[in-house]
C-alpha cells in the first residue's frame, strides 16, 4: 500500500486529500470536499502533471533570454529532463506568443512555446 497526501489546488480551500493504492490504481481516498478535488487527487496520485514555465536563450531578441512554457501540462517526472533540453535550445526570430521553440519535447506530445514577446 502506497499512501500519498495531495493538497488540492483547484480552489483556495486547499483540502488535504489522502490517497492510498498500489501506486497505479487508487483503493482508498479521503479528505476531499468535492468531486473536482477527488478527481484531481486521483490524477496526482496516478500520474502527476505540471505546466512548465522557464526561459530559453534567444538570438536576435532585445534580451539574451525569453520566456517559454509548455503548451499543456506534461508528466511531472519528465520536467527535469525537459529543462535540460530547453537549456540547449535557442529561440530565433520572429518572436510571437505561442511560437513553438521545441516540438514534442521528449516525445511527450507537448510543445515548448514562447510565452511572451
Ligand atoms: S477538494 Fe474541492 S473544496 Fe477542496 S480544495 Fe479541492 S476543489 Fe476546493
Coordinates of N, CA and C and ligand atoms in Angstrom, one line a residue:
X1 N 0.9 -1.2 0.0 CA 0.0 0.0 0.0 C 0.9 1.2 0.0
X2 N 0.7 2.1 -1.0 CA 1.4 3.4 -1.0 C 0.4 4.5 -0.7
X3 N 0.8 5.3 0.3 CA -0.1 6.4 0.7 C 0.6 7.7 0.3
X4 N -0.3 8.6 -0.2 CA 0.3 9.9 -0.6 C -0.7 11.0 -0.1
X5 N -0.2 12.1 0.4 CA -1.1 13.2 0.7 C -1.0 14.2 -0.4
X6 N -2.1 14.6 -0.9 CA -2.2 15.5 -2.0 C -2.9 16.8 -1.5
X7 N -2.3 17.9 -1.7 CA -3.0 19.2 -1.4 C -3.7 19.6 -2.7
X8 N -5.0 19.7 -2.6 CA -5.8 20.1 -3.8 C -5.6 21.6 -4.1
X9 N -5.3 21.9 -5.3 CA -5.0 23.3 -5.7 C -6.1 23.8 -6.6
X10 N -7.2 23.1 -6.7 CA -8.3 23.5 -7.6 C -9.0 24.8 -7.1
X11 N -9.1 24.9 -5.7 CA -9.7 26.2 -5.2 C -8.9 26.6 -3.9
X12 N -9.2 27.7 -3.4 CA -8.4 28.2 -2.3 C -8.6 27.4 -1.0
X13 N -9.5 26.5 -0.9 CA -9.7 25.8 0.3 C -8.5 24.8 0.7
X14 N -7.7 24.5 -0.4 CA -6.5 23.6 -0.2 C -6.8 22.4 0.7
X15 N -7.8 21.6 0.3 CA -8.1 20.4 1.1 C -6.9 19.4 1.0
X16 N -6.6 18.8 2.1 CA -5.6 17.8 2.2 C -6.2 16.4 1.9
X17 N -5.9 15.8 0.8 CA -6.6 14.6 0.4 C -5.6 13.4 0.6
X18 N -6.0 12.4 1.3 CA -5.1 11.2 1.4 C -5.5 10.1 0.4
X19 N -4.6 9.7 -0.3 CA -4.8 8.7 -1.4 C -4.0 7.5 -1.1
X20 N -4.6 6.3 -1.1 CA -3.9 5.0 -0.9 C -4.2 4.1 -2.1
X21 N -3.2 3.3 -2.5 CA -3.3 2.4 -3.6 C -2.0 1.7 -3.8
X22 N -1.9 1.1 -5.0 CA -0.6 0.4 -5.3 C 0.3 1.3 -6.1
X23 N 0.0 2.6 -6.2 CA 0.9 3.5 -7.0 C 0.4 3.7 -8.4
X24 N -0.4 2.8 -8.9 CA -1.0 2.9 -10.2 C -2.5 3.0 -10.2
X25 N -3.1 2.4 -9.2 CA -4.6 2.5 -9.0 C -4.9 2.9 -7.6
X26 N -6.0 3.6 -7.4 CA -6.4 4.1 -6.1 C -7.4 3.1 -5.5
X27 N -7.2 2.8 -4.2 CA -8.1 1.9 -3.5 C -8.9 2.6 -2.4
X28 N -8.3 3.7 -1.8 CA -8.9 4.5 -0.8 C -8.6 5.9 -1.0
X29 N -9.6 6.8 -0.8 CA -9.3 8.2 -0.9 C -10.2 9.0 0.1
X30 N -9.6 9.9 0.8 CA -10.4 10.6 1.8 C -9.8 12.1 1.9
X31 N -10.6 12.9 2.5 CA -10.2 14.3 2.8 C -10.7 15.3 1.8
X32 N -11.2 14.9 0.6 CA -11.7 15.8 -0.4 C -13.1 16.3 0.0
X33 N -13.4 17.5 -0.5 CA -14.7 18.1 -0.2 C -15.6 18.0 -1.4
X34 N -15.1 17.9 -2.6 CA -15.9 17.8 -3.8 C -15.3 16.9 -4.8
X35 N -16.1 16.6 -5.8 CA -15.7 15.7 -6.9 C -14.5 16.2 -7.6
X36 N -14.4 17.5 -7.9 CA -13.3 18.0 -8.6 C -12.0 17.7 -7.8
X37 N -12.0 17.9 -6.5 CA -10.9 17.6 -5.7 C -10.5 16.1 -5.7
X38 N -11.5 15.3 -5.7 CA -11.3 13.8 -5.7 C -10.6 13.5 -7.0
X39 N -11.1 14.0 -8.1 CA -10.5 13.7 -9.4 C -9.1 14.2 -9.5
X40 N -8.9 15.4 -9.0 CA -7.5 16.0 -9.0 C -6.6 15.1 -8.2
X41 N -7.0 14.7 -7.0 CA -6.1 13.9 -6.2 C -5.8 12.6 -6.8
X42 N -6.8 12.0 -7.4 CA -6.6 10.7 -8.0 C -5.6 10.8 -9.2
X43 N -5.7 11.9 -10.0 CA -4.8 12.1 -11.1 C -3.4 12.4 -10.6
X44 N -3.3 13.2 -9.5 CA -2.0 13.4 -8.9 C -1.3 12.2 -8.4
X45 N -2.1 11.3 -7.9 CA -1.6 10.0 -7.4 C -1.1 9.1 -8.5
X46 N -1.9 9.0 -9.5 CA -1.6 8.0 -10.6 C -0.6 8.6 -11.6
X47 N -0.7 9.9 -12.0 CA 0.1 10.4 -13.0 C 0.2 12.0 -12.8
X48 N 1.0 12.5 -11.9 CA 1.0 13.9 -11.7 C 1.5 14.7 -13.0
X49 N 0.9 15.7 -13.3 CA 1.2 16.5 -14.5 C 1.5 18.0 -14.0
X50 N 2.4 18.6 -14.7 CA 2.7 20.0 -14.4 C 2.9 20.8 -15.7
X51 N 2.5 22.1 -15.6 CA 2.9 23.0 -16.7 C 4.2 23.6 -16.4
X52 N 5.1 23.6 -17.4 CA 6.5 24.0 -17.2 C 6.6 25.4 -17.7
X53 N 7.2 26.3 -16.9 CA 7.4 27.7 -17.3 C 8.9 28.0 -17.0
X54 N 9.6 28.5 -18.0 CA 11.0 28.8 -17.7 C 11.5 29.8 -18.8
X55 N 12.8 29.9 -19.0 CA 13.3 30.8 -20.1 C 14.2 30.0 -21.0
X56 N 14.5 30.5 -22.2 CA 15.4 29.8 -23.1 C 16.2 30.9 -23.7
X57 N 17.4 30.5 -24.2 CA 18.3 31.5 -24.8 C 17.6 32.1 -26.1
X58 N 17.9 33.3 -26.4 CA 17.3 33.9 -27.6 C 18.4 34.7 -28.4
X59 N 18.3 34.5 -29.7 CA 19.2 35.3 -30.6 C 18.4 36.2 -31.4
X60 N 18.9 37.5 -31.5 CA 18.2 38.5 -32.3 C 17.0 39.1 -31.5
X61 N 17.1 38.9 -30.2 CA 16.0 39.5 -29.4 C 16.6 40.6 -28.5
X62 N 15.7 41.4 -27.9 CA 16.2 42.5 -27.1 C 16.9 42.1 -25.8
X63 N 16.7 40.8 -25.4 CA 17.2 40.3 -24.2 C 17.9 38.9 -24.5
X64 N 18.9 38.5 -23.8 CA 19.5 37.2 -24.1 C 18.7 36.0 -23.8
X65 N 17.6 36.2 -23.1 CA 16.7 35.1 -22.8 C 15.3 35.5 -23.1
X66 N 14.4 34.5 -23.3 CA 13.0 34.8 -23.5 C 12.1 33.7 -22.8
X67 N 11.0 34.1 -22.3 CA 10.1 33.2 -21.5 C 9.4 32.2 -22.4
X68 N 9.4 31.0 -21.9 CA 8.7 29.9 -22.6 C 7.9 29.1 -21.6
X69 N 7.0 28.3 -22.1 CA 6.2 27.4 -21.3 C 5.7 26.2 -22.1
X70 N 5.3 25.2 -21.4 CA 4.7 24.1 -22.1 C 3.3 24.4 -22.6
X71 N 2.9 24.0 -23.7 CA 1.6 24.3 -24.3 C 0.5 23.6 -23.6
X72 N 0.8 22.6 -22.7 CA -0.1 21.9 -21.9 C 0.7 21.2 -20.8
X73 N 0.0 20.7 -19.8 CA 0.7 20.0 -18.7 C 1.4 18.8 -19.2
X74 N 2.6 18.5 -18.6 CA 3.3 17.3 -19.0 C 3.6 16.5 -17.8
X75 N 4.0 15.2 -17.9 CA 4.3 14.4 -16.8 C 5.4 15.0 -15.9
X76 N 5.1 15.1 -14.6 CA 6.0 15.7 -13.6 C 7.4 15.0 -13.7
X77 N 7.4 13.7 -13.9 CA 8.7 13.0 -13.9 C 9.6 13.4 -15.1
X78 N 9.0 14.1 -16.1 CA 9.8 14.5 -17.3 C 10.3 15.9 -17.2
X79 N 9.9 16.6 -16.1 CA 10.2 18.1 -16.0 C 11.7 18.3 -16.0
X80 N 12.4 17.5 -15.2 CA 13.9 17.7 -15.1 C 14.6 17.5 -16.4
X81 N 14.3 16.4 -17.1 CA 14.9 16.2 -18.4 C 14.4 17.2 -19.5
X82 N 13.2 17.7 -19.4 CA 12.7 18.7 -20.3 C 13.5 20.0 -20.1
X83 N 13.8 20.4 -18.8 CA 14.6 21.6 -18.5 C 16.0 21.5 -19.2
X84 N 16.6 20.3 -19.1 CA 17.9 20.1 -19.8 C 17.8 20.3 -21.3
X85 N 16.7 19.8 -21.9 CA 16.5 20.0 -23.3 C 16.3 21.5 -23.7
X86 N 15.6 22.2 -22.8 CA 15.3 23.6 -23.0 C 16.6 24.4 -22.9
X87 N 17.5 24.0 -22.0 CA 18.7 24.7 -21.8 C 19.6 24.7 -23.1
X88 N 19.4 23.7 -23.9 CA 20.2 23.6 -25.1 C 19.6 24.3 -26.3
X89 N 18.4 24.7 -26.2 CA 17.6 25.3 -27.3 C 17.9 26.8 -27.4
X90 N 17.7 27.4 -28.6 CA 17.9 28.8 -28.8 C 16.7 29.3 -29.6
X91 N 16.0 30.3 -29.1 CA 14.9 30.8 -29.9 C 15.4 31.9 -30.8
X92 N 14.8 31.9 -32.0 CA 15.2 32.8 -33.1 C 14.0 33.6 -33.6
X93 N 14.2 34.7 -34.3 CA 13.1 35.5 -34.8 C 12.3 34.7 -35.8
X94 N 11.0 35.0 -36.1 CA 10.3 36.1 -35.4 C 9.8 35.6 -34.0
X95 N 9.6 36.5 -33.1 CA 9.2 36.2 -31.8 C 7.7 36.6 -31.6
X96 N 6.9 35.7 -31.3 CA 5.5 35.9 -31.0 C 5.0 34.9 -30.1
X97 N 4.0 35.3 -29.3 CA 3.4 34.4 -28.3 C 2.9 33.1 -28.9
X98 N 3.3 32.0 -28.4 CA 2.7 30.7 -28.9 C 3.7 30.1 -30.0
X99 N 4.7 30.8 -30.4 CA 5.6 30.2 -31.4 C 6.3 29.0 -30.7
X100 N 6.4 27.9 -31.5 CA 7.0 26.7 -31.0 C 8.5 26.8 -31.0
X101 N 9.1 26.5 -29.9 CA 10.6 26.5 -29.8 C 11.1 25.1 -29.9
X102 N 10.4 24.2 -29.2 CA 10.7 22.8 -29.2 C 9.4 22.0 -29.4
X103 N 9.3 21.3 -30.5 CA 8.1 20.5 -30.8 C 8.2 19.1 -30.1
X104 N 7.2 18.7 -29.5 CA 7.1 17.3 -29.0 C 8.3 16.9 -28.1
X105 N 8.5 17.8 -27.1 CA 9.7 17.6 -26.3 C 9.6 16.2 -25.6
X106 N 10.7 15.5 -25.7 CA 10.9 14.2 -25.1 C 9.8 13.2 -25.5
X107 N 9.2 13.4 -26.7 CA 8.1 12.5 -27.1 C 6.9 12.5 -26.2
X108 N 6.7 13.6 -25.6 CA 5.5 13.7 -24.6 C 4.3 14.2 -25.3
X109 N 4.4 14.7 -26.6 CA 3.3 15.3 -27.3 C 3.1 16.8 -26.8
X110 N 4.0 17.3 -26.1 CA 3.9 18.6 -25.5 C 5.0 19.5 -26.3
X111 N 4.5 20.7 -26.7 CA 5.4 21.7 -27.3 C 5.9 22.7 -26.3
X112 N 7.1 23.2 -26.4 CA 7.6 24.3 -25.7 C 7.4 25.6 -26.5
X113 N 6.7 26.5 -26.0 CA 6.3 27.7 -26.9 C 6.7 29.0 -26.1
X114 N 6.8 30.1 -26.9 CA 7.1 31.4 -26.4 C 5.9 31.8 -25.6
X115 N 6.1 32.4 -24.4 CA 5.0 32.8 -23.6 C 4.9 34.3 -23.5
X116 N 5.9 35.1 -24.0 CA 5.7 36.5 -24.2 C 6.7 37.0 -25.2
X117 N 6.6 38.3 -25.5 CA 7.4 38.8 -26.6 C 8.5 39.8 -26.0
Ligands
LIG1 S1 -11.4 19.3 -2.8 FE1 -12.9 20.7 -3.6 S2 -13.2 22.2 -2.0 FE2 -11.3 21.1 -1.5 S3 -9.6 22.4 -2.4 FE3 -10.3 20.8 -3.9 S4 -11.8 21.8 -5.2 FE4 -11.6 23.0 -3.3

